[in-house]
Coordinates of N, CA and C in Angstrom, one line a residue:
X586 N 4.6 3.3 12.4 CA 3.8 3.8 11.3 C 3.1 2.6 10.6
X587 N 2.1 2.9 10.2 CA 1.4 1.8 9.2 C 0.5 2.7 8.1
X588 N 0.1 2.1 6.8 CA -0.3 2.2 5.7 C -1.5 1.3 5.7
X589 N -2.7 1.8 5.2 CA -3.8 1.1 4.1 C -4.2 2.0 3.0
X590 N -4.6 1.2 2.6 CA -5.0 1.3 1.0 C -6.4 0.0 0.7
X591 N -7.4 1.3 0.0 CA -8.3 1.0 -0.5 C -9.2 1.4 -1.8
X592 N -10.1 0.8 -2.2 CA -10.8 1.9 -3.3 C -12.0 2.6 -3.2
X593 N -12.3 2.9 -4.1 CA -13.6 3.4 -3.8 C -15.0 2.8 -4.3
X594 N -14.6 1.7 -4.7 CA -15.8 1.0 -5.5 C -15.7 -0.6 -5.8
X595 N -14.7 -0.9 -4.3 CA -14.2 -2.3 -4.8 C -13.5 -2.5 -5.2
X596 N -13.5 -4.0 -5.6 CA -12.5 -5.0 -6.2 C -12.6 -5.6 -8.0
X597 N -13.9 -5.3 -8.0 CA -14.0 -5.5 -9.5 C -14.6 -4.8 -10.5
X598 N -13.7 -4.8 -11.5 CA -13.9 -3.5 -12.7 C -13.8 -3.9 -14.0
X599 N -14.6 -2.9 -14.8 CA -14.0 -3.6 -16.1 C -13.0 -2.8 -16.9
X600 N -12.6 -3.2 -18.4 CA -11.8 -2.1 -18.4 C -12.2 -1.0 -19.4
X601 N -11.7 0.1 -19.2 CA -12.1 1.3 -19.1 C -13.2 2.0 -18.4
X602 N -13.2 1.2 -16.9 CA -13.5 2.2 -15.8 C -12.4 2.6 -15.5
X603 N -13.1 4.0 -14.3 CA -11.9 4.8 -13.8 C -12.3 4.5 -12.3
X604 N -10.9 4.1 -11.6 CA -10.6 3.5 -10.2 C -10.2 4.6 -9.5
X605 N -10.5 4.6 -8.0 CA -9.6 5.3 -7.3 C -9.4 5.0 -6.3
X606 N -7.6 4.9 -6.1 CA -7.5 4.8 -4.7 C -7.5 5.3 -3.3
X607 N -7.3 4.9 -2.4 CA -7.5 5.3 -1.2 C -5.8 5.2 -0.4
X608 N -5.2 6.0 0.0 CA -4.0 5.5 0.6 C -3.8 6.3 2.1
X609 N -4.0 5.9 3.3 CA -3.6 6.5 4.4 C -2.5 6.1 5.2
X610 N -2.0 6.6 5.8 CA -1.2 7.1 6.9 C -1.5 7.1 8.1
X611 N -1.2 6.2 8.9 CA -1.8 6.6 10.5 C -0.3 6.0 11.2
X612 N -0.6 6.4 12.3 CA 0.5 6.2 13.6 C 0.0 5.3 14.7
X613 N 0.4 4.1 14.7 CA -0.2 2.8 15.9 C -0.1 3.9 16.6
X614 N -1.7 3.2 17.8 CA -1.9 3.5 19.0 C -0.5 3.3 19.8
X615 N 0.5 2.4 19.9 CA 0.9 1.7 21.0 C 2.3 2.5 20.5
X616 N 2.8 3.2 19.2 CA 4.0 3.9 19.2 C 3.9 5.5 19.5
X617 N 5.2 5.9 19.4 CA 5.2 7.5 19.8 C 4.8 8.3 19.3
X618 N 4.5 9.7 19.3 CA 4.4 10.7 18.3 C 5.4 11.2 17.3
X619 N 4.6 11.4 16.0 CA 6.1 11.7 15.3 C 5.8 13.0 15.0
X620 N 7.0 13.8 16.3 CA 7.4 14.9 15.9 C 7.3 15.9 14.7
X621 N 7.9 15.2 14.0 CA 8.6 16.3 12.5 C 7.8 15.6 11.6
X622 N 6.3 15.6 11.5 CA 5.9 14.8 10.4 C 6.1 14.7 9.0
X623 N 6.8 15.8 8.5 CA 7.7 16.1 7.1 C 8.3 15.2 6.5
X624 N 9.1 14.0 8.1 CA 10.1 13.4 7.3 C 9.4 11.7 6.6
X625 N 7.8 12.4 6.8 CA 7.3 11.3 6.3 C 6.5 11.0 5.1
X626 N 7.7 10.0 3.9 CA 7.1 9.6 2.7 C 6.5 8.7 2.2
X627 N 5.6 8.4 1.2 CA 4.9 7.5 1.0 C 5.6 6.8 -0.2
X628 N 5.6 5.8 -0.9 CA 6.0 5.7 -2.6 C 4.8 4.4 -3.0
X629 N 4.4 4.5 -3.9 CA 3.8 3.8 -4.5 C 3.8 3.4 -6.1
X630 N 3.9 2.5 -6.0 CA 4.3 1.4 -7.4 C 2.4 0.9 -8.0
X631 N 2.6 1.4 -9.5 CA 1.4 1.1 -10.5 C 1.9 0.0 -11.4
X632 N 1.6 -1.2 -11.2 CA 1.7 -1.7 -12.4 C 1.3 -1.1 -13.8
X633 N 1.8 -2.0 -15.1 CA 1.0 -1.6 -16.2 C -0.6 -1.9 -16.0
X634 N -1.3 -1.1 -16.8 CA -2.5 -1.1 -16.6 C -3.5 -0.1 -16.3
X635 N -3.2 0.9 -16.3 CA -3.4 2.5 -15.8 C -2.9 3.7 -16.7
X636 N -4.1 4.2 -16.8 CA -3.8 5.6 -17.6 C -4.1 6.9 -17.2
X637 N -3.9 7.7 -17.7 CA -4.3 9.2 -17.1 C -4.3 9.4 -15.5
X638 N -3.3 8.9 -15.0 CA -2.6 9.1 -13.7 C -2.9 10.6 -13.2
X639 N -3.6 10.4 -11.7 CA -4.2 11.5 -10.8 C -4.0 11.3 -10.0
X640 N -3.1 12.4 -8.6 CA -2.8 12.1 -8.1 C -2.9 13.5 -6.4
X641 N -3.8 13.7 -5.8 CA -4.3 14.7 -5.0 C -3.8 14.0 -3.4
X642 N -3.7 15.1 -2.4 CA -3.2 14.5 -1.0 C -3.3 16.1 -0.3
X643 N -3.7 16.5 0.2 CA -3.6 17.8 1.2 C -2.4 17.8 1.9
X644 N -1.5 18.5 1.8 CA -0.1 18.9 3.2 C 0.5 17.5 2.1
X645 N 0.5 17.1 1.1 CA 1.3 16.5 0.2 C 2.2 16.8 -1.0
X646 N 3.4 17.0 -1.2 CA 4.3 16.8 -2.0 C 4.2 16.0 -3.1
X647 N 4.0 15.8 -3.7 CA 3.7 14.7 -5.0 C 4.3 14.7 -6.1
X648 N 4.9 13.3 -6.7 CA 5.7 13.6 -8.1 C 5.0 12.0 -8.4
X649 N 4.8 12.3 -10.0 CA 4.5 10.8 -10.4 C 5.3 10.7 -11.7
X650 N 6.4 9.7 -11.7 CA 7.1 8.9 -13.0 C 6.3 9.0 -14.4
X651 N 5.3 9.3 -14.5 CA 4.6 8.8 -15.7 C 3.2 9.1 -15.5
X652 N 2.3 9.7 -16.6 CA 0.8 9.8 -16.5 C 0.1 8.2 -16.9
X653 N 0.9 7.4 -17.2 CA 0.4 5.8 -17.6 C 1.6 4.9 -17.1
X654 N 1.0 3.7 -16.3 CA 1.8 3.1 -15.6 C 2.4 2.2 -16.8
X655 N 3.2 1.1 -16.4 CA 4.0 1.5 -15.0 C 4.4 3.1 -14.8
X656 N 4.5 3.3 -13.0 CA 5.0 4.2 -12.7 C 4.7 4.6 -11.4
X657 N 5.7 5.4 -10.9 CA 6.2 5.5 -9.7 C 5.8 6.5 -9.2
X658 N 5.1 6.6 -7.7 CA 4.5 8.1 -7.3 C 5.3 8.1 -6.4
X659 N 5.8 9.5 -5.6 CA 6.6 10.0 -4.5 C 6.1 10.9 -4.2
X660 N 5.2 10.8 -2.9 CA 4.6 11.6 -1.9 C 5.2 12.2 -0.7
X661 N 5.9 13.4 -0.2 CA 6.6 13.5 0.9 C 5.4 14.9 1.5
X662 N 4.9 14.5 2.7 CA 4.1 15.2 3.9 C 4.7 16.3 4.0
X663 N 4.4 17.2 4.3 CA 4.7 18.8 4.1 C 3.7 19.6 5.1
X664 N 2.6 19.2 5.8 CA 2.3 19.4 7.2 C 3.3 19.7 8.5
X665 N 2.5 20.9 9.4 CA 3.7 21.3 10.5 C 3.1 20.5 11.5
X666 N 2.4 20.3 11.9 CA 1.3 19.6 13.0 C 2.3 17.8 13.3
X667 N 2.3 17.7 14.5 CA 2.6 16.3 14.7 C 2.1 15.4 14.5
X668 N 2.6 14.2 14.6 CA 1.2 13.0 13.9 C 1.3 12.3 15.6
X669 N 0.2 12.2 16.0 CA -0.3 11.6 17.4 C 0.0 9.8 17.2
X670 N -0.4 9.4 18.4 CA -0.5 7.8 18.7 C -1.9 7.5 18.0
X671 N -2.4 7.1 17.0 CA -3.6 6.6 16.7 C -4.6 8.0 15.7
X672 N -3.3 8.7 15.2 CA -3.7 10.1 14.5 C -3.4 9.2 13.2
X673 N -4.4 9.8 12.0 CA -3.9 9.8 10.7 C -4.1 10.9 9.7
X674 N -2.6 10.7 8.5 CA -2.9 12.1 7.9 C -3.9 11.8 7.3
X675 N -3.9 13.0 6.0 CA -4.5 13.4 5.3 C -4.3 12.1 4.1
X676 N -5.3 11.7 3.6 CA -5.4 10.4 2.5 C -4.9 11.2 1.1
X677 N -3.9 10.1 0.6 CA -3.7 10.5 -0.8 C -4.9 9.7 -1.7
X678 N -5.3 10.1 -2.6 CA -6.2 9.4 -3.8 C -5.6 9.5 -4.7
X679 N -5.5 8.3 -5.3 CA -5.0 7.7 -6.9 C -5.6 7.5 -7.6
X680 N -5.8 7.9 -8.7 CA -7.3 7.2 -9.7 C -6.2 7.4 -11.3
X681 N -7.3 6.9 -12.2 CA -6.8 6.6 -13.4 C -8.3 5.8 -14.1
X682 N -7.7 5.7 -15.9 CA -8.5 4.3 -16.2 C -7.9 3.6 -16.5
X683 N -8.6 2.1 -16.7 CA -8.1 1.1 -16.8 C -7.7 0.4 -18.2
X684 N -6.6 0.1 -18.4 CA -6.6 -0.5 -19.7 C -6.5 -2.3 -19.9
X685 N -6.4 -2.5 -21.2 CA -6.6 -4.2 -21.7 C -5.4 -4.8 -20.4
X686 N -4.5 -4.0 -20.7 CA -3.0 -4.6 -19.8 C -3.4 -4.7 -18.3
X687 N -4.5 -4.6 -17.4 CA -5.1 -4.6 -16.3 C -5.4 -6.0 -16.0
X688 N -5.9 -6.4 -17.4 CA -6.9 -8.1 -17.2 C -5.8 -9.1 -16.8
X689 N -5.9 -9.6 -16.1 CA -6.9 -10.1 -15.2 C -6.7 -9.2 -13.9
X690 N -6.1 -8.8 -13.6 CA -5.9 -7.8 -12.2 C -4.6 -7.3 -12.5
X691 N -4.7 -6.1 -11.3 CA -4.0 -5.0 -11.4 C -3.5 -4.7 -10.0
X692 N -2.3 -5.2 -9.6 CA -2.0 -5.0 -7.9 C -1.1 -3.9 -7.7
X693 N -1.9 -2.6 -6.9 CA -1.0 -1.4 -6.5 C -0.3 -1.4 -5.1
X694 N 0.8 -1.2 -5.1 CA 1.6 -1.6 -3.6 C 2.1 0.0 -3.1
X695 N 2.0 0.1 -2.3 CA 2.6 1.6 -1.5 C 3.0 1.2 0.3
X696 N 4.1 2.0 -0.2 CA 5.2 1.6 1.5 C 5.1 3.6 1.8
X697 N 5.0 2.9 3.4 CA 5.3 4.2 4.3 C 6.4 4.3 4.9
X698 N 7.5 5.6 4.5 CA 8.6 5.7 5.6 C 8.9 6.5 6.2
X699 N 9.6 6.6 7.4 CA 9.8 7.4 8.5 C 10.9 7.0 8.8
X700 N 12.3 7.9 9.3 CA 13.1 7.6 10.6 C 12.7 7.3 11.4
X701 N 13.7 6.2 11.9 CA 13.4 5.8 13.6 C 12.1 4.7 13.3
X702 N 11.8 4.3 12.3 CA 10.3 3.5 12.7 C 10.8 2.4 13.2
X703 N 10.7 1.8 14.3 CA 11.1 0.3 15.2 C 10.2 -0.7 14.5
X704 N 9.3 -0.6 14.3 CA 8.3 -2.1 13.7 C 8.1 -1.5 11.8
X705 N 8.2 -2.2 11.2 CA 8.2 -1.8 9.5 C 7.3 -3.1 9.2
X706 N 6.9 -3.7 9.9 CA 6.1 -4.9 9.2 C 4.7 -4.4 8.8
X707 N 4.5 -3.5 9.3 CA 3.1 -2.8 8.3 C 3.4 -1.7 7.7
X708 N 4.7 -1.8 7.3 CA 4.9 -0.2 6.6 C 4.6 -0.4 5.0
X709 N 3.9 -1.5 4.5 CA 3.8 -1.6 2.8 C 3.0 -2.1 2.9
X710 N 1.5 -2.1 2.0 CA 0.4 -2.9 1.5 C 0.2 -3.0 0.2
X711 N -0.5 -4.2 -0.4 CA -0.8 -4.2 -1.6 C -2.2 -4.4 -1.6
X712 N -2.9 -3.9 -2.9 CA -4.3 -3.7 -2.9 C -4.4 -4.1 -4.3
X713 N -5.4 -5.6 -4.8 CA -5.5 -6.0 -5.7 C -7.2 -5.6 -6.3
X714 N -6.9 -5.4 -7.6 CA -8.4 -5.2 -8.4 C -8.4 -6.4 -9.6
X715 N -9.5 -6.6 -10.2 CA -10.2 -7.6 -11.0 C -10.6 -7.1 -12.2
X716 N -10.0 -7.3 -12.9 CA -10.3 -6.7 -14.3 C -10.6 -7.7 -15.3
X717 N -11.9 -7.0 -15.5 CA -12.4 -7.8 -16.9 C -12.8 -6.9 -18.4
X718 N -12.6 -7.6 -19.6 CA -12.7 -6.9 -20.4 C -14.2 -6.2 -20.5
X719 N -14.5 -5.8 -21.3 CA -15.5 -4.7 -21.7 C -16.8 -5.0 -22.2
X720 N -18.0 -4.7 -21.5 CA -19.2 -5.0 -21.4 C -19.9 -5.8 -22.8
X721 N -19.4 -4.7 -24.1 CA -19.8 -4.7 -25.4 C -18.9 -5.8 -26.2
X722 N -18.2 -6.3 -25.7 CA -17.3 -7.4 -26.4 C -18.1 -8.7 -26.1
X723 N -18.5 -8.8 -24.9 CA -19.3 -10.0 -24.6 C -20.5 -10.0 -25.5
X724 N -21.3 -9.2 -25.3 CA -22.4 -8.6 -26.0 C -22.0 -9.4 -27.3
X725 N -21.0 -8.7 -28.1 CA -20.8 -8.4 -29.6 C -20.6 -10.1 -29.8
X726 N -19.7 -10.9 -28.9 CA -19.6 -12.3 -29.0 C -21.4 -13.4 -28.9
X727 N -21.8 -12.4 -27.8 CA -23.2 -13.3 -27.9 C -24.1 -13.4 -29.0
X728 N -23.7 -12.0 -29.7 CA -24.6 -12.0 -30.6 C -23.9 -12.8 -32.3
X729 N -22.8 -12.8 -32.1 CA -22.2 -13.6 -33.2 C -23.0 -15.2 -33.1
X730 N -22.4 -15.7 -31.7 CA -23.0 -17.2 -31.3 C -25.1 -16.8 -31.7
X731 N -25.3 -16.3 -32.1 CA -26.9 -16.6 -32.3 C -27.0 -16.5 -33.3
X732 N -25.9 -15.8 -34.4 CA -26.4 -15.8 -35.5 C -25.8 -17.1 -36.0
X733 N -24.6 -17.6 -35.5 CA -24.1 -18.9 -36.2 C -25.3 -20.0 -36.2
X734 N -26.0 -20.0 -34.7 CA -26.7 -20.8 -34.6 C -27.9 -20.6 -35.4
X735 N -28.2 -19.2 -35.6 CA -29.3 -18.7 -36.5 C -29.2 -19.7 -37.9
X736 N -27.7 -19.4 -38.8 CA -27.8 -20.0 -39.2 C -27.8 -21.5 -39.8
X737 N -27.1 -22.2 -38.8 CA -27.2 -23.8 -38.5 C -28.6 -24.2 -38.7
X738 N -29.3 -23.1 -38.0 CA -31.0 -23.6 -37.4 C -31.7 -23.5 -39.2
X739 N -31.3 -22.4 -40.3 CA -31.7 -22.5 -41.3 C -31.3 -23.6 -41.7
X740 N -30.1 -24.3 -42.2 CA -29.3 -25.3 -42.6 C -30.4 -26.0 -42.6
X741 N -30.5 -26.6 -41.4 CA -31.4 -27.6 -40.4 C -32.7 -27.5 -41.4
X742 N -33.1 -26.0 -41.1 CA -34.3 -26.7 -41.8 C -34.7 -26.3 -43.3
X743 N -33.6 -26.3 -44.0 CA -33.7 -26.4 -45.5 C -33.3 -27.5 -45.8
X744 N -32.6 -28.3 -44.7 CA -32.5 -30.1 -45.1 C -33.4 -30.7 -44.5
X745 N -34.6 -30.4 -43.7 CA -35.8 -30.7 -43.6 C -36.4 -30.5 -44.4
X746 N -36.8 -29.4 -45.0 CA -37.8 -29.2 -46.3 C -37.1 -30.2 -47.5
X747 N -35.9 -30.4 -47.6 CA -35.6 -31.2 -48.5 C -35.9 -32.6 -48.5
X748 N -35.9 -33.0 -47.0 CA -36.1 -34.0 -47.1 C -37.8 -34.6 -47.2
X749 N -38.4 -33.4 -46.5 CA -40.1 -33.4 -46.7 C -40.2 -33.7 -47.9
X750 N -39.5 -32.8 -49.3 CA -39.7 -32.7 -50.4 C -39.6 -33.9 -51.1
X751 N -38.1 -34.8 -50.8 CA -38.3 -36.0 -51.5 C -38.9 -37.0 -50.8
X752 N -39.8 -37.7 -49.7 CA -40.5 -38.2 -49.5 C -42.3 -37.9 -50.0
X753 N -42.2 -36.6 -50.4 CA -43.3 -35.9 -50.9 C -43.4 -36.9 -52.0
X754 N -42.3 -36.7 -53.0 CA -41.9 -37.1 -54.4 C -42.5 -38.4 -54.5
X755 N -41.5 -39.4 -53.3 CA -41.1 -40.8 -53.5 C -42.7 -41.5 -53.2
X756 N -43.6 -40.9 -52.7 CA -44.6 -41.6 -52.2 C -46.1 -40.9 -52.9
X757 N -45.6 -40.0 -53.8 CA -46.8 -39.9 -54.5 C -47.8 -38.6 -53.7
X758 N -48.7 -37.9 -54.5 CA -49.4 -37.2 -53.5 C -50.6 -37.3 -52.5
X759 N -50.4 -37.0 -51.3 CA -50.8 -37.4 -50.2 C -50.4 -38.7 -49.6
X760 N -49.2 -39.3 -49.8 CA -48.9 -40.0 -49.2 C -48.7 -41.6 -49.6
X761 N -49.4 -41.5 -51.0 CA -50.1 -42.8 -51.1 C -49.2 -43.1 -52.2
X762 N -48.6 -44.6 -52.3 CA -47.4 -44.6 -53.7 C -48.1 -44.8 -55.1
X763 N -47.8 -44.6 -55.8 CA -47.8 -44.5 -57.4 C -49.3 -43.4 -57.6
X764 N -49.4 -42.4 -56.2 CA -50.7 -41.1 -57.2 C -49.9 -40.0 -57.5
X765 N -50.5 -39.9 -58.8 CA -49.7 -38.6 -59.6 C -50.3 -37.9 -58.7
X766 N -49.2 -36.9 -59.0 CA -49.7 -35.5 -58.6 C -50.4 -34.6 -58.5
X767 N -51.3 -34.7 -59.9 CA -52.1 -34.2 -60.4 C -54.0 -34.9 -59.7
X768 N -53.6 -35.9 -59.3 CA -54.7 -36.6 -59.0 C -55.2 -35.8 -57.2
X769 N -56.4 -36.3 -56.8 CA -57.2 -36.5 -56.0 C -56.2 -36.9 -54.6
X770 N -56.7 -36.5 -53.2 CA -55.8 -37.0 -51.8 C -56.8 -37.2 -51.4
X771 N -56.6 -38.8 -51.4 CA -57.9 -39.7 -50.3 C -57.6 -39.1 -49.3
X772 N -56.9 -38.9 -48.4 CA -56.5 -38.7 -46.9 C -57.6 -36.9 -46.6
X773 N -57.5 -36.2 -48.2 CA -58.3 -34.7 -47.7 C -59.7 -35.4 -47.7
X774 N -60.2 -36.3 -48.9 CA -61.7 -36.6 -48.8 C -61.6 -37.3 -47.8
X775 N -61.2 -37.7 -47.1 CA -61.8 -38.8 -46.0 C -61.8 -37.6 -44.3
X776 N -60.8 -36.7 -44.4 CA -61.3 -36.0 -43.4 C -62.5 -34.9 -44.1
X777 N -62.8 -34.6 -45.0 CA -64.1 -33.6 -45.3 C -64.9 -34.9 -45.1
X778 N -65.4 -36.0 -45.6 CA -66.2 -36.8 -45.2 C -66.4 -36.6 -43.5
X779 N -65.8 -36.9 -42.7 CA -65.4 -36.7 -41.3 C -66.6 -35.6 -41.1
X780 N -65.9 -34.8 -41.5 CA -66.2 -33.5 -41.8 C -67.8 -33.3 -41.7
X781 N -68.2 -33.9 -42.8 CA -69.4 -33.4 -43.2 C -70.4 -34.3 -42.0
X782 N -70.1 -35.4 -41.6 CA -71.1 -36.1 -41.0 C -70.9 -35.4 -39.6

């Protein structure tokens, strides 16, 4: 006997998507038929990180520990039909959503057993997902960082204008030291002169 396990959308999620697994059953080409397919169970282990636990399989028996993991599912086959050399049953699907407790991944393991199985080195797989937090948190962080900068960028330049302002002062208007303010800017007559010619 051997086990895989897959999903249906990959390896990377964020959280509060909803995942689903994939878990099959098949019988190596190179072993025998198993007779009494009945006597064959699946169990699979959810870490934390999973909620509203669903759990569907055709010709399956199903119990699950808990609607939010951790928690333990027990699948026992309940089909009359034999399982052939290179036959596979009917797939269980796992699904759920994902919660904070997922990040950074979430690894589901499920073992297949049978009497009499001679080789058990593929009777268990694990199947890892990637979890990242939630779309609008990044969002909500980027937009913090623009306003900080937003206002740095004012800071900046209200100690620009201040500093425009006292070099304004220190040098008199238009540039030139000791003209009041009230007076005349050679620098405007000399560009209208410009100007006029």
């Amino acid at each position: 006997m051997q086990i895989i396990k897959s999903s249906i959308r990959g390896d990377h999620y964020h959280v509060g998507d909803n995942v689903t697994f994939f878990v099959a059953v098949t019988d190596a080409s190179y072993a025998g038929p198993v007779v009494d397919p009945t006597t064959i169970s699946v169990e699979d282990i959810i870490p934390i990180g999973l909620r509203n636990i669903q759990v569907h399989g055709q010709h399956w028996h199903i119990s699950v520990s808990d609607q939010s993991s951790p928690a333990v599912i027990d699948a026992q086959f309940n089909g009359s039909d034999p399982l052939l050399p290179g036959g596979t049953l009917p797939a269980l699907t796992i699904s759920g959503e994902l919660t904070h407790d997922a990040v950074p991944s979430l690894t589901d393991t499920a073992t297949v057993s049978v009497p009499d199985d001679s080789y058990t080195d593929n009777n268990t797989v694990s199947y890892t997902i990637y979890v990242k937090n939630q779309h609008h948190n990044n969002n909500n962080n980027n937009n913090n960082n623009n306003n900080n900068n937003n206002h740095h960028n004012n800071n900046n330049n209200n100690n620009n204008n201040n500093n425009n302002c006292n070099c304004h002062h220190g040098r008199g208007f238009g540039g030139v030291p000791g003209l009041p303010l009230t007076g005349g800017d050679p620098f405007a007559s000399a560009i209208r002169d410009v100007n006029d010619h």
